[in-house]
mmCIF file of C-alpha atoms in Angstrom:
data_model
loop_
_atom_site.group_PDB
_atom_site.id
_atom_site.type_symbol
_atom_site.label_atom_id
_atom_site.label_comp_id
_atom_site.label_asym_id
_atom_site.label_seq_id
_atom_site.Cartn_x
_atom_site.Cartn_y
_atom_site.Cartn_z
ATOM 1 C CA MET A 132 -8.922 5.227 -23.573
ATOM 2 C CA LEU A 133 -6.200 2.630 -23.103
ATOM 3 C CA PHE A 134 -3.577 5.248 -23.958
ATOM 4 C CA VAL A 135 -4.997 7.649 -21.343
ATOM 5 C CA THR A 136 -4.985 4.921 -18.676
ATOM 6 C CA ALA A 137 -1.400 3.962 -19.500
ATOM 7 C CA LEU A 138 -0.356 7.613 -19.421
ATOM 8 C CA PHE A 139 -2.009 8.080 -16.004
ATOM 9 C CA LEU A 140 -0.325 4.992 -14.558
ATOM 10 C CA SER A 141 3.087 5.980 -15.891
ATOM 11 C CA SER A 142 2.721 9.518 -14.506
ATOM 12 C CA LEU A 143 1.720 8.047 -11.128
ATOM 13 C CA ALA A 144 4.864 5.918 -11.141
ATOM 14 C CA VAL A 145 7.000 8.968 -11.981
ATOM 15 C CA PHE A 146 5.246 10.967 -9.247
ATOM 16 C CA ALA A 147 5.922 8.236 -6.696
ATOM 17 C CA GLN A 148 9.568 8.176 -7.733
ATOM 18 C CA SER A 149 9.937 11.973 -7.615
ATOM 19 C CA CYS A 150 8.700 11.909 -4.022
ATOM 20 C CA ASN A 151 10.775 8.858 -3.141
ATOM 21 C CA CYS A 152 7.609 7.033 -2.055
ATOM 22 C CA PRO A 153 7.401 3.270 -1.768
ATOM 23 C CA ARG A 154 5.031 1.535 -4.153
ATOM 24 C CA ASP A 155 3.373 -0.530 -1.445
ATOM 25 C CA TYR A 156 -0.382 -0.225 -1.123
ATOM 26 C CA SER A 157 -1.248 0.803 2.412
ATOM 27 C CA PRO A 158 -4.246 3.080 1.772
ATOM 28 C CA VAL A 159 -4.826 6.184 3.848
ATOM 29 C CA CYS A 160 -7.617 8.726 3.858
ATOM 30 C CA GLY A 161 -6.409 12.266 3.214
ATOM 31 C CA SER A 162 -7.835 15.414 4.763
ATOM 32 C CA ASN A 163 -9.330 16.226 1.346
ATOM 33 C CA GLY A 164 -11.460 13.063 1.358
ATOM 34 C CA LYS A 165 -9.303 11.325 -1.252
ATOM 35 C CA THR A 166 -7.792 7.876 -0.750
ATOM 36 C CA TYR A 167 -4.036 7.662 -1.350
ATOM 37 C CA GLY A 168 -1.982 4.516 -1.935
ATOM 38 C CA ASN A 169 0.124 5.231 1.158
ATOM 39 C CA ASP A 170 0.928 8.051 3.572
ATOM 40 C CA CYS A 171 3.991 9.144 1.603
ATOM 41 C CA LEU A 172 1.927 9.834 -1.523
ATOM 42 C CA ALA A 173 -0.566 11.915 0.456
ATOM 43 C CA GLU A 174 2.135 13.918 2.216
ATOM 44 C CA CYS A 175 3.983 14.411 -1.052
ATOM 45 C CA GLU A 176 0.907 16.276 -2.331
ATOM 46 C CA GLY A 177 0.807 18.350 0.847
ATOM 47 C CA ILE A 178 -2.241 16.504 2.209
ATOM 48 C CA SER A 179 -2.400 15.453 5.844
ATOM 49 C CA VAL A 180 -3.584 11.936 6.655
ATOM 50 C CA LEU A 181 -6.844 11.654 8.595
ATOM 51 C CA ARG A 182 -6.698 7.911 9.197
ATOM 52 C CA SER A 183 -5.464 4.583 7.893
ATOM 53 C CA GLY A 184 -7.608 2.817 5.331
ATOM 54 C CA GLU A 185 -9.650 4.068 2.424
ATOM 55 C CA CYS A 186 -11.862 7.109 2.755
ATOM 56 C CA PRO A 187 -15.517 6.278 3.312
ATOM 57 C CA THR A 188 -17.780 6.572 0.345
ATOM 58 C CA CYS A 189 -20.533 8.915 1.385
ATOM 59 C CA VAL A 190 -23.474 10.138 -0.576
ATOM 60 C CA CYS A 191 -24.630 13.408 0.933
ATOM 61 C CA PRO A 192 -27.389 15.716 -0.221
ATOM 62 C CA THR A 193 -26.223 18.756 -2.144
ATOM 63 C CA ILE A 194 -27.898 21.056 0.353
ATOM 64 C CA LEU A 195 -25.827 24.015 1.458
ATOM 65 C CA GLU A 196 -26.293 24.243 5.221
ATOM 66 C CA PRO A 197 -22.739 25.060 6.378
ATOM 67 C CA VAL A 198 -21.456 23.652 9.631
ATOM 68 C CA CYS A 199 -18.182 24.150 11.460
ATOM 69 C CA GLY A 200 -16.418 20.875 12.191
ATOM 70 C CA ASP A 201 -14.484 20.086 15.343
ATOM 71 C CA ASP A 202 -11.338 20.546 13.231
ATOM 72 C CA GLY A 203 -12.136 24.214 12.522
ATOM 73 C CA LYS A 204 -13.057 23.579 8.879
ATOM 74 C CA THR A 205 -16.348 24.526 7.254
ATOM 75 C CA TYR A 206 -18.320 21.705 5.636
ATOM 76 C CA SER A 207 -21.286 22.028 3.271
ATOM 77 C CA ASN A 208 -23.575 20.210 5.699
ATOM 78 C CA ASP A 209 -23.508 17.840 8.667
ATOM 79 C CA CYS A 210 -23.433 14.781 6.393
ATOM 80 C CA GLU A 211 -20.226 15.966 4.726
ATOM 81 C CA ALA A 212 -18.626 16.622 8.120
ATOM 82 C CA ALA A 213 -19.533 13.097 9.225
ATOM 83 C CA CYS A 214 -18.028 11.670 6.021
ATOM 84 C CA PHE A 215 -14.730 13.256 7.016
ATOM 85 C CA GLY A 216 -15.026 11.729 10.471
ATOM 86 C CA ARG A 217 -15.782 15.066 12.143
ATOM 87 C CA THR A 218 -18.428 16.145 14.583
ATOM 88 C CA VAL A 219 -20.256 19.427 14.201
ATOM 89 C CA ALA A 220 -18.934 22.065 16.582
ATOM 90 C CA SER A 221 -21.474 24.692 15.520
ATOM 91 C CA LYS A 222 -23.986 25.539 12.823
ATOM 92 C CA GLY A 223 -22.789 27.971 10.148
ATOM 93 C CA SER A 224 -19.330 28.615 8.746
ATOM 94 C CA CYS A 225 -16.272 28.468 10.968
ATOM 95 C CA PRO A 226 -14.836 31.811 12.032
ATOM 96 C CA ILE A 227 -11.893 33.021 10.000
ATOM 97 C CA HIS A 228 -8.788 33.552 12.087
ATOM 98 C CA GLU A 229 -6.212 36.064 10.934
ATOM 99 C CA LEU A 230 -2.601 34.939 10.959
#
């Protein structure tokens, strides 16, 4: 287990270097609900930043009652939308827009 942890930490350091990200800890919450060490690390993975600070830890029921968030994304239920800091725009999945 110690080897796995060391390997993870060393790969994180290499990842931060490959993206030219600072190693300072200024947590941000990504659009995927994951907390990143700073905005550079999130953006390096192609994730937009929702807000400064760590993502909230939410425990939502595993009930599938899709809702469309005010950001145009479909969430499993209203609790999940709220965890991402979104309000429910409508019940059901969001419409799919063709590009």
